[in-house]
Coordinates of C-alpha atoms in Angstrom, one line a residue:
X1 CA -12.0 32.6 -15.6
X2 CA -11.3 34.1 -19.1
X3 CA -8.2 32.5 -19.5
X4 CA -7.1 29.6 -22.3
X5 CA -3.8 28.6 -23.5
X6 CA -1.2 25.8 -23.6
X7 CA 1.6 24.6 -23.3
X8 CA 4.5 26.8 -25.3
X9 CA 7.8 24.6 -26.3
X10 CA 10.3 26.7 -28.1
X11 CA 13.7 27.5 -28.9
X12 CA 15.5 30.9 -29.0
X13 CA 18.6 31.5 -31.3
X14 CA 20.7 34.6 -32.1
X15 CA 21.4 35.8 -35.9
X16 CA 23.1 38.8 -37.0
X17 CA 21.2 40.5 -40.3
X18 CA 23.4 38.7 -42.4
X19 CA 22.0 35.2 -41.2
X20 CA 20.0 33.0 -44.4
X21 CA 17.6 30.6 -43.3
X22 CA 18.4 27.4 -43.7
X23 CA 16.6 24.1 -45.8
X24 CA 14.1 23.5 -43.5
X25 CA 11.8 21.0 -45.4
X26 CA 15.2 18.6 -44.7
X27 CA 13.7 18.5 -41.1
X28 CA 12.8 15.2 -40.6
X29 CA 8.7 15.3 -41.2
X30 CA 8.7 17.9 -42.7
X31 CA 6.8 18.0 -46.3
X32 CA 7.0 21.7 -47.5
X33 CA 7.4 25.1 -46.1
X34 CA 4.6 27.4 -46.4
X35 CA 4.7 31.0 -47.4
X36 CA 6.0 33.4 -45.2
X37 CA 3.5 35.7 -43.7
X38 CA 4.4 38.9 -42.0
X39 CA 3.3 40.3 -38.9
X40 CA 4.0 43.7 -36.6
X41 CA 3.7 43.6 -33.4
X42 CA 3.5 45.3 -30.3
X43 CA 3.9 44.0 -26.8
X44 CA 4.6 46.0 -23.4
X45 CA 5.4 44.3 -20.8
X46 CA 4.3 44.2 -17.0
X47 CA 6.1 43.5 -13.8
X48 CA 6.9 44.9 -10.2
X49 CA 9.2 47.7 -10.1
X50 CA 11.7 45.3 -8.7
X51 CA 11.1 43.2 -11.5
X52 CA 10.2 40.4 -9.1
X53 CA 8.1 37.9 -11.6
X54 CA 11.1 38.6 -14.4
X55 CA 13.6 36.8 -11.6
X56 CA 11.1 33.9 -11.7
X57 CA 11.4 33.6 -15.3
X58 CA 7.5 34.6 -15.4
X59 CA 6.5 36.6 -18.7
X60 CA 3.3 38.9 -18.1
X61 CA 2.1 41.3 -21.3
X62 CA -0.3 42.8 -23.6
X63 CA 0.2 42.2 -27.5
X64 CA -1.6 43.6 -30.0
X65 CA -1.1 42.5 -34.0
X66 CA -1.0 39.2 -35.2
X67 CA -3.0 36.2 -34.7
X68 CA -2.4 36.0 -30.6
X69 CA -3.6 39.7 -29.5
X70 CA -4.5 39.6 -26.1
X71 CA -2.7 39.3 -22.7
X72 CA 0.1 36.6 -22.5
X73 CA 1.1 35.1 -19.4
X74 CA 4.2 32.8 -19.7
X75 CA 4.8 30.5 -16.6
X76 CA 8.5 28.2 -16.8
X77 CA 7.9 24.4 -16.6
X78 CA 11.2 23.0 -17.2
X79 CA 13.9 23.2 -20.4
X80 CA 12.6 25.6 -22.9
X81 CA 8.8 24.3 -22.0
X82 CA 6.3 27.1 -20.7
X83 CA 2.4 26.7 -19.6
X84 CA 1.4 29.8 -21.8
X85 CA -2.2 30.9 -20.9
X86 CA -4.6 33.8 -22.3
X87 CA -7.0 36.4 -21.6
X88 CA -9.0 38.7 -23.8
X89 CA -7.6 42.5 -24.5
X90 CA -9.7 45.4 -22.3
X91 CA -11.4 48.1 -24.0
X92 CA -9.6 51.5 -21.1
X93 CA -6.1 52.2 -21.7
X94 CA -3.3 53.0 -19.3
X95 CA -1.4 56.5 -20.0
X96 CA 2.7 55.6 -18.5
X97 CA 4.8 58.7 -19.0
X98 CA 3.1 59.9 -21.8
X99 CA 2.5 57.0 -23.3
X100 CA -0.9 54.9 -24.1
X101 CA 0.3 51.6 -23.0
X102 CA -2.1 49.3 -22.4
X103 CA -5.4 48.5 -20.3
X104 CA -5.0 47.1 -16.5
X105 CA -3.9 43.6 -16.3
X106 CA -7.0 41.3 -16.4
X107 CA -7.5 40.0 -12.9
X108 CA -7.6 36.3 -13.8
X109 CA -3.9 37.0 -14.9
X110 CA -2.7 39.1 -11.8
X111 CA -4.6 36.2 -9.6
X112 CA -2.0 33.5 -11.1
X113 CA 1.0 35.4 -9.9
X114 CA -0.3 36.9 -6.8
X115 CA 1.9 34.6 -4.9
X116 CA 5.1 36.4 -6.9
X117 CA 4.3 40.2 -6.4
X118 CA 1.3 39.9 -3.1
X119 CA 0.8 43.4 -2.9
X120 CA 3.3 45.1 -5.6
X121 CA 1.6 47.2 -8.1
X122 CA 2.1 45.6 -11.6
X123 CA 3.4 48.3 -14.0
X124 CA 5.0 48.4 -17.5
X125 CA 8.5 47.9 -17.7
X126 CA 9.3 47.5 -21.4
X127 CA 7.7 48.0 -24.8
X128 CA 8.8 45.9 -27.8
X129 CA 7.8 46.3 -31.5
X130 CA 8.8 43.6 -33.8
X131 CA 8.0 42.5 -37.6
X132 CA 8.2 39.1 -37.8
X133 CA 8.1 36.7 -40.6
X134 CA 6.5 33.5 -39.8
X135 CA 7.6 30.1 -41.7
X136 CA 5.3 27.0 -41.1
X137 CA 6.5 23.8 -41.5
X138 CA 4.1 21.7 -43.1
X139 CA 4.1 17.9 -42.5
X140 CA 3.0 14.9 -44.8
X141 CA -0.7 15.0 -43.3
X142 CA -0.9 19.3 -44.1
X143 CA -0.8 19.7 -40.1
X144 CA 1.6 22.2 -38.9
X145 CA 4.3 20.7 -37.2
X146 CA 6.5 23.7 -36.2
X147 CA 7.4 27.8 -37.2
X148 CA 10.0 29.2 -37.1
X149 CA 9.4 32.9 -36.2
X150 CA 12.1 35.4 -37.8
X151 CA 12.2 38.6 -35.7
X152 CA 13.8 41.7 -36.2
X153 CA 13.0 43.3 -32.4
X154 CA 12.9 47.2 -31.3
X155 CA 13.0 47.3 -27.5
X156 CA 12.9 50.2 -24.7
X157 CA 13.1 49.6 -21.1
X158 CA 10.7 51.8 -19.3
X159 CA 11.7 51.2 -15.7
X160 CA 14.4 50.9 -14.2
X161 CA 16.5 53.1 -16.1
X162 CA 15.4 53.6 -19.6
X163 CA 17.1 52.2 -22.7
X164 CA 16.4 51.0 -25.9
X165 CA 18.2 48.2 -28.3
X166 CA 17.6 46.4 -31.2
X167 CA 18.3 42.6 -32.6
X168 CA 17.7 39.9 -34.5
X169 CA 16.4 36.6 -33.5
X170 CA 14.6 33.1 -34.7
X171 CA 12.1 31.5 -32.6
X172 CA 11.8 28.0 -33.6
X173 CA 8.4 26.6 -31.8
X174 CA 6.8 23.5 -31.7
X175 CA 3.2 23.2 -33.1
X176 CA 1.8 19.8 -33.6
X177 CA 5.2 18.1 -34.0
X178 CA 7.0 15.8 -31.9
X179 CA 9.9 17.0 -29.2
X180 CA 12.5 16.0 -31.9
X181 CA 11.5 18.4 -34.2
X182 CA 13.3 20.5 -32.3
X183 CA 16.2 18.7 -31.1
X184 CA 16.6 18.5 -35.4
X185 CA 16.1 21.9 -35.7
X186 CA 19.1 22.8 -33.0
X187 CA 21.1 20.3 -34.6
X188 CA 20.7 22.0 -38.4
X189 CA 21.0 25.5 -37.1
X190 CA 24.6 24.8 -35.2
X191 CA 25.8 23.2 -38.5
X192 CA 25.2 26.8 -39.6
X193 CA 27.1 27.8 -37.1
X194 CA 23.8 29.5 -35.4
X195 CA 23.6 28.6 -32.0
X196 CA 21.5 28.9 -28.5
X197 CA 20.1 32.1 -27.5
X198 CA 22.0 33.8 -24.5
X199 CA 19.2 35.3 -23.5
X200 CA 16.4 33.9 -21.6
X201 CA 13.6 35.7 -23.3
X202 CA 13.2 39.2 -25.5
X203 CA 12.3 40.7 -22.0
X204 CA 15.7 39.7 -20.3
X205 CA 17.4 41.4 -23.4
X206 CA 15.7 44.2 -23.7
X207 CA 16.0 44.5 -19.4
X208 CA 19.8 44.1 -20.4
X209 CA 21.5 44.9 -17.4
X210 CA 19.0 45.2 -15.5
X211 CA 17.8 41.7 -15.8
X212 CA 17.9 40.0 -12.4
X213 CA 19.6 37.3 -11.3
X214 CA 17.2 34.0 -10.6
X215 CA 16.8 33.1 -7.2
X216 CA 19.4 30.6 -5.6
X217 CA 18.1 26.9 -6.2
X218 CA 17.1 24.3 -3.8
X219 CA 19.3 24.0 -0.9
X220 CA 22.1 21.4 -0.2
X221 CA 20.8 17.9 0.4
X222 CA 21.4 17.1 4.2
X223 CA 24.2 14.3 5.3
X224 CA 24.1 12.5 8.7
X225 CA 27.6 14.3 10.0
X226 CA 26.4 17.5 8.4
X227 CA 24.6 20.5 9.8
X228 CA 21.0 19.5 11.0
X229 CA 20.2 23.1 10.3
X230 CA 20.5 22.0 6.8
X231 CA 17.7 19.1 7.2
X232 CA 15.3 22.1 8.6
X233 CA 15.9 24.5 5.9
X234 CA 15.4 21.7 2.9
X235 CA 12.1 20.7 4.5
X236 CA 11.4 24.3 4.4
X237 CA 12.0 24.9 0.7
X238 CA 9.7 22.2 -0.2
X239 CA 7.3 22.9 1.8
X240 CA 7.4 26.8 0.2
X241 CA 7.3 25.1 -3.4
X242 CA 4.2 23.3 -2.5
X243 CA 3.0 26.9 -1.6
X244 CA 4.2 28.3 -5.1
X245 CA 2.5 26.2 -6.7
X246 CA -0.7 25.0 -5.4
X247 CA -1.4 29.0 -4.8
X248 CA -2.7 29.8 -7.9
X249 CA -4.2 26.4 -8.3
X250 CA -6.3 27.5 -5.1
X251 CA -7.4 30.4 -7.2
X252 CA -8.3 28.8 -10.0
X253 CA -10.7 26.3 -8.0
X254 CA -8.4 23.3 -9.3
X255 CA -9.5 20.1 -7.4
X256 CA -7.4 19.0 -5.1
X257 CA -5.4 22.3 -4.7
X258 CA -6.9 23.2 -0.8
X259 CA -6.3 20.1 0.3
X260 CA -2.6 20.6 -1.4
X261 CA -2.0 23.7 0.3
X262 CA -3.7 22.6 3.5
X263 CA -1.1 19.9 3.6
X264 CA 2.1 22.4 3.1
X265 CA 0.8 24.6 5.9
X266 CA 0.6 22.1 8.4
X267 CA 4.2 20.3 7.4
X268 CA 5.5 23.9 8.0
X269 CA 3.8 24.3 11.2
X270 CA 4.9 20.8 12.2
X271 CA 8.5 21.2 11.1
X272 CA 9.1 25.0 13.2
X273 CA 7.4 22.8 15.8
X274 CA 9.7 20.0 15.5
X275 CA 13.1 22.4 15.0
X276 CA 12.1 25.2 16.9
X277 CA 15.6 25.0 18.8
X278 CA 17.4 25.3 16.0
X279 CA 16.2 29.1 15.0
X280 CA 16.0 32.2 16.7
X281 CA 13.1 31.8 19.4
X282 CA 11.5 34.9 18.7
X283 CA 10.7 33.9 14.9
X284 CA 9.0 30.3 15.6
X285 CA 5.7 31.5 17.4
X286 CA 4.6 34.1 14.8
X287 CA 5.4 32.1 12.1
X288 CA 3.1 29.1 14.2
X289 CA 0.7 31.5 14.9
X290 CA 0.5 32.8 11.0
X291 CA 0.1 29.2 9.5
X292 CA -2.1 28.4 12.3
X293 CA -4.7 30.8 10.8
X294 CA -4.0 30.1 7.6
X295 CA -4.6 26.5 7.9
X296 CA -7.9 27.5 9.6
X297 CA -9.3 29.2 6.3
X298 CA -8.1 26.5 4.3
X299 CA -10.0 24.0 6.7
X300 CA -13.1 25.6 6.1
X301 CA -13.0 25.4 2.6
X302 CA -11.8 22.4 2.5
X303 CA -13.9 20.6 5.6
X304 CA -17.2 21.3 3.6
X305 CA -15.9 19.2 0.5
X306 CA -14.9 16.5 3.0
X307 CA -17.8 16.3 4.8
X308 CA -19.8 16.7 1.3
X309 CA -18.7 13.8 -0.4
X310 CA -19.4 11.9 2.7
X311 CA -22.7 12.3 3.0
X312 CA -23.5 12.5 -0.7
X313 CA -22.1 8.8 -0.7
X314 CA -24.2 7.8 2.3
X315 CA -27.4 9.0 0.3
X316 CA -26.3 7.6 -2.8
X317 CA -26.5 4.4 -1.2
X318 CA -28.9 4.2 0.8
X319 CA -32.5 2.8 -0.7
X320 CA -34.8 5.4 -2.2
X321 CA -37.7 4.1 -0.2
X322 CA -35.2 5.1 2.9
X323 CA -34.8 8.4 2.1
X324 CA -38.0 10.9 3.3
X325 CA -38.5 14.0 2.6
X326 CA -36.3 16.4 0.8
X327 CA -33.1 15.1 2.9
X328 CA -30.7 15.4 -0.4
X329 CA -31.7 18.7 -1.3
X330 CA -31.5 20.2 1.8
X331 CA -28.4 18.9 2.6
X332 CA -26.8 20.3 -0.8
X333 CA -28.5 23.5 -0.5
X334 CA -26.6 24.2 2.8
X335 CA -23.4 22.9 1.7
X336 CA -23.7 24.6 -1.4
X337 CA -24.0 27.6 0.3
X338 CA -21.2 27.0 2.9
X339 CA -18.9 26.3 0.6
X340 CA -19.5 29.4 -1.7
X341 CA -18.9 31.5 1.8
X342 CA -15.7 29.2 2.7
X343 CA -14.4 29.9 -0.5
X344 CA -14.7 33.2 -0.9
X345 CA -13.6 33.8 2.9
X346 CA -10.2 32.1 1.6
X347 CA -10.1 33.7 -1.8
X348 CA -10.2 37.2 0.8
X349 CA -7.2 35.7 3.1
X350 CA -5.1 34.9 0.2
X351 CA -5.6 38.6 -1.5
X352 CA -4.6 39.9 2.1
X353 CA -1.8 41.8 3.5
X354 CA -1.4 38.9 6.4
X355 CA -0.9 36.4 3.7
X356 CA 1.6 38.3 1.8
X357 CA 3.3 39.2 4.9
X358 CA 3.4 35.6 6.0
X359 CA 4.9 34.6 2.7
X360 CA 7.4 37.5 2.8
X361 CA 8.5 35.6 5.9
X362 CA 8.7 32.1 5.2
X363 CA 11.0 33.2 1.8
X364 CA 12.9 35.1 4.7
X365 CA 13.4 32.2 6.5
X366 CA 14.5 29.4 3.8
X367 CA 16.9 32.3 2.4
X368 CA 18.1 33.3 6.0
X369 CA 17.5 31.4 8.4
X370 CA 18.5 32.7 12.0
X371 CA 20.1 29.5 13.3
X372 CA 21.1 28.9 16.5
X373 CA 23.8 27.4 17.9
X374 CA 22.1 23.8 17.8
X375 CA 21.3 24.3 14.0
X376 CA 25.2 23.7 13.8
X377 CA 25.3 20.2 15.5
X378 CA 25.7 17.3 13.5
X379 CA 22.2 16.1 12.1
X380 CA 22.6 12.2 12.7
X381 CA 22.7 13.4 16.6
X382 CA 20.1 16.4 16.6
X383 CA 17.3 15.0 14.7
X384 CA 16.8 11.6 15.9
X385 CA 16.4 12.9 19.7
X386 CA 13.9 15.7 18.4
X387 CA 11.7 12.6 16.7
X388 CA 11.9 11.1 19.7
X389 CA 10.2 13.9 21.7
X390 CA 7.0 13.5 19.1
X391 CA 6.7 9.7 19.9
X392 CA 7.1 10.2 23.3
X393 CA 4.2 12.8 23.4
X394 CA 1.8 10.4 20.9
X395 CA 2.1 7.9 23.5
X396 CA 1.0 10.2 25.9
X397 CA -1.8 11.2 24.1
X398 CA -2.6 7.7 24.1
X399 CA -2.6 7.2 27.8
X400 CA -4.6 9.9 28.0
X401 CA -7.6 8.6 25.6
X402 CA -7.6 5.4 27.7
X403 CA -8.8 6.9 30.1
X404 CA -11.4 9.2 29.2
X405 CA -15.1 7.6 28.7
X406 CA -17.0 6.8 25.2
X407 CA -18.5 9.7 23.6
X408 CA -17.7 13.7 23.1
X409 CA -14.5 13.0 26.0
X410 CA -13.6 10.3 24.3
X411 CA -13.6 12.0 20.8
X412 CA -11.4 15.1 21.7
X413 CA -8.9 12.6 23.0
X414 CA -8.3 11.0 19.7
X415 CA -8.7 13.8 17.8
X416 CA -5.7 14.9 20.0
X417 CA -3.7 11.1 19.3
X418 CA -4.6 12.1 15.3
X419 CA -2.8 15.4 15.8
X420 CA 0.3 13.9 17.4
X421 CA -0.2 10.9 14.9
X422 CA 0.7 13.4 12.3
X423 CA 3.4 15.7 13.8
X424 CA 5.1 12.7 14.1
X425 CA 4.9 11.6 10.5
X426 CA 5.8 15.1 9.7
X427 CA 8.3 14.8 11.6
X428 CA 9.6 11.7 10.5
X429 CA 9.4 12.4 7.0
X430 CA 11.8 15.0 7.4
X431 CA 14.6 12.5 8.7
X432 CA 14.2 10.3 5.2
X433 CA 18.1 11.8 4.2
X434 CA 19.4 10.3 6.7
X435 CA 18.2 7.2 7.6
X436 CA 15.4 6.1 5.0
X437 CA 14.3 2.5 6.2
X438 CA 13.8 3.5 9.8
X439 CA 12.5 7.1 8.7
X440 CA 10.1 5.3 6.2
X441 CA 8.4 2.8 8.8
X442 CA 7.8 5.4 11.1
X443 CA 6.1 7.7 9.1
X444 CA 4.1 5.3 7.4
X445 CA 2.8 4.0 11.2
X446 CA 2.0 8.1 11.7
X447 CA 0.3 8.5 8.8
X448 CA -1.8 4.7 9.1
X449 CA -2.9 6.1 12.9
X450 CA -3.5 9.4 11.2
X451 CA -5.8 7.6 8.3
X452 CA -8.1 6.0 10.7
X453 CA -8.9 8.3 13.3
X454 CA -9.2 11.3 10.5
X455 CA -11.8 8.9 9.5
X456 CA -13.6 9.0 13.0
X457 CA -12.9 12.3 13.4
X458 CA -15.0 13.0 9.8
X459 CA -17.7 11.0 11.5
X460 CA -18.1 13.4 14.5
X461 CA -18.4 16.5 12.1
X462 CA -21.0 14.5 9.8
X463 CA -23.0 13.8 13.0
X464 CA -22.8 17.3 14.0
X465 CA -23.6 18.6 10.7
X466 CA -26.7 15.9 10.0
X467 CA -28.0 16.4 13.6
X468 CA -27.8 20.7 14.2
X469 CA -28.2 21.5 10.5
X470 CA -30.1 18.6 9.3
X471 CA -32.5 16.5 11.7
X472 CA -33.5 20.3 13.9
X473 CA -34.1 22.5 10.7
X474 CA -36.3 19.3 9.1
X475 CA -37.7 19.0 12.7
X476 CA -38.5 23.0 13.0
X477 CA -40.4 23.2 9.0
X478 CA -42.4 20.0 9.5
X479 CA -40.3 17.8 7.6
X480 CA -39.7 14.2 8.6
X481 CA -36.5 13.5 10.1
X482 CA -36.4 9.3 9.6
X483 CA -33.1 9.7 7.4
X484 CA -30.9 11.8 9.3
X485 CA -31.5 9.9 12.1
X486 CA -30.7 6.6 10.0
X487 CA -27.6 8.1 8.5
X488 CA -26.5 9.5 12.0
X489 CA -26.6 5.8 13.0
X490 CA -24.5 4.9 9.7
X491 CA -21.6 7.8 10.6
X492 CA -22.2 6.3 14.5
X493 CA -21.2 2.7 13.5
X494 CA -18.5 4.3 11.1
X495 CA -16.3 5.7 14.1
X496 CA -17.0 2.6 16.0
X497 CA -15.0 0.6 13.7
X498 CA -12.6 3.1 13.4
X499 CA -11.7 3.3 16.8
X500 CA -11.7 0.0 17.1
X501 CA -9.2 -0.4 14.0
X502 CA -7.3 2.0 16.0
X503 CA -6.8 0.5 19.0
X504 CA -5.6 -2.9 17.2
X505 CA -3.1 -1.2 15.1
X506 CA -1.6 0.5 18.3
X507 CA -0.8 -2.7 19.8
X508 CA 1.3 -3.5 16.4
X509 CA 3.2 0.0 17.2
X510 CA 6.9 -0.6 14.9

């Protein structure tokens, strides 16, 4: 990507013209004030036409003048703290009614809040000149440790409804100084009698009325003699977060973010599983069916690191005088390649309509959700009997693995005890609000059963993967086939012991 930034901590306050700056070298720190330099600039800014990433507090736009030209995108992290990241300006401009606004927004940018708009054309919704006089504040060392950014703004809203208004405004932002600086800063300027902005950005004032309202925040924390519709729809907001945010991680190629995502869709999956009495019954099975195939791109994607780093540490130690023939370059040759075509397979899902339309439902469902007349019982009675029905179905999964013979029977079985393993930890999990200890030691039995046999279960894939991909393509070139045969044996002995493991920790069943 051609992205770069940081991390922007700032705060906004509102002057009138009349407004003097005030001592600012009695900032604690701070050694002298540089000159003021002077600056125009230009910014227009981009959004949906219903202003979708504005309600999420996300900033999107072009600048030109000053030191920062380029595109700015602006994503909230908490209190007046931002992750503020870059990308170069293009050379083709956009004409918007009449105007030369700007060139198309750089897809590394739109790929970071696809998850916002999915399929929404971003467009320009405001254009904002403003001269601004820049102070540095200079510490003992020389090193900048804050500006404070005087700006006298021109705005127009292009869309919806055009308008323009005018202001002034100091930005005081943190450089190389410590969080204090500004809590100083604050302090100085309401002695002053100069206070907090109103205004959540320049955007949100120049949108004026049009400025939307932010989404509602998480829901109400679930009690034992309230709703257990209430325990549902929390476990669904956080699952959604996890969506939000490990979505453009995904698309960045951040380690760890497939698995992350991976994760979410299957808690959501298990939890409309789990409380699928609670909604509407014709909205659970498309849902199911939708994160079902979503999880499935992400397993491919994510199966080849898994199954990568296994075998990679197999090789790695194992004795070079073991290892014949060109074993470790054919093995990452192929699962270079597969992974290259499982990623790009999921970068395609995630840019799809299905994806977007699957998110456009979940947020449907955490705002709305059509409950039934169940949802309305009280929780400490509703949810316990639902765990209930996923231990009673792991111990039937159980049964039935005692019973099949060793091998590929045997295998499917406890793949199928893994599977149930983790519904019920899900499921568990999502009774923590109202009773922790016994919510706790359930979920962590789940999720020890679920350990271990995902640890056989890696070993069958391996196998699979060493003996149809590895030993037969080294058998059909003329290659010797010693080590794949030897590190079959290895993964062999692997799900031996895990099954073994397995088995004992069943008997210790809480």
């Amino acid at each position: 990507m051609d992205t770069n930034g940081g991390i922007e901590t700032e705060l906004k306050f509102d002057v009138d013209e009349t407004a003097l700056l005030p001592r600012l070298y009695d900032l604690p720190g701070v050694q002298t004030v540089a000159a003021p330099v002077t600056h125009d600039l230009q910014a227009v800014y981009f959004d949906t036409a219903d202003l979708v990433l504005t309600a999420q507090h996300v900033t999107l736009r072009r600048r030109t003048g000053g030191d920062d030209a380029g595109w700015h995108l602006k994503l909230p992290l908490d209190a007046g703290r931002r992750r503020e990241i870059h990308a170069p300006l293009g050379k083709h401009v956009l004409v918007f009614n009449g105007h030369s606004e700007a060139d198309a927004v750089p897809e590394s940018l739109a790929q970071l809040v696809r998850f916002h708009v999915r399929d929404s054309p971003l467009v320009p919704v405001a254009r904002l000149n403003t001269e601004r006089v820049v102070h540095a504040l200079i510490g003992l060392g020389g090193e900048t440790l804050a500006v404070l950014c005087d700006d006298h703004v021109q705005a127009e809203r292009l869309t919806p409804d055009p308008a323009t208004t005018a202001w002034r405004e100091w930005e005081l932002e943190l450089v190389d100084g410590p969080d204090d600086l500004l809590d100083a800063g604050k302090s100085m300027l309401a002695a002053s009698g100069i206070h907090l902005s109103l205004h959540a950005s320049k955007l949100a004032r120049a949108l004026g009325d049009r400025f939307p309202e932010r989404p509602d925040a998480a829901p109400r924390r679930p009690r034992s003699s309230g709703w257990a519709g209430d325990v549902l729809v929390l476990n669904l907001h956080e699952q959604y977060e996890v969506l939000r945010a490990q979505d453009p991680q995904v698309r960045q190629a951040t380690a760890g973010s497939v698995h992350a995502l991976r994760v979410a869709t299957r808690r959501l999956r298990s939890v409309l599983a789990t409380y699928h009495s609670l909604l509407d019954a014709t909205v659970v099975p498309h849902l199911r069916s939708e994160l079902a195939w979503l999880g499935a791109v992400l397993g491919g994607s994510r199966d080849e690191e898994v199954i990568q780093r296994r075998l990679t540490g197999h090789l790695d130690r194992e004795p070079e005088g073991l290892l014949l023939g060109p074993i470790r370059e054919r093995l990452g040759s192929r699962a270079d390649t597969d992974t290259d075509a499982a990623h790009h397979a999921l970068l395609t899902a995630l840019n799809s309509h299905r994806y977007f339309r699957l998110l456009d439902a979940l947020a449907a469902l955490v705002t709305s959700p059509p409950f039934t007349a169940v949802a309305r019982q009280e929780a400490r009675t509703v949810v316990p009997a639902l765990i209930n029905k996923k231990w009673k179905k792991l111990r039937r999964a159980v049964r039935t693995a005692t019973k099949t013979v060793p091998g590929a029977e045997r295998d499917l079985a406890l793949h199928e005890v893994r599977k149930r393993a983790k519904r019920l930890r899900y499921a568990a999990e999502t009774a923590h609000p109202l009773s922790r200890k016994r919510a706790a030691t359930v979920s962590a039995f789940a999720q020890k059963l679920q350990t271990i046999l995902g640890n056989q279960h890696d070993s069958v894939i391996a196998r699979e993967r060493l003996l149809k991909r590895g030993a037969v393509d080294a058998y059909l070139r003329g290659e010797n086939t010693f080590s794949y045969g030897r590190l079959h044996a290895l993964e062999q002995q692997k799900a031996a012991v895990a099954e073994s493991k397995f088995w004992q920790e069943w008997k210790n069943r809480p």
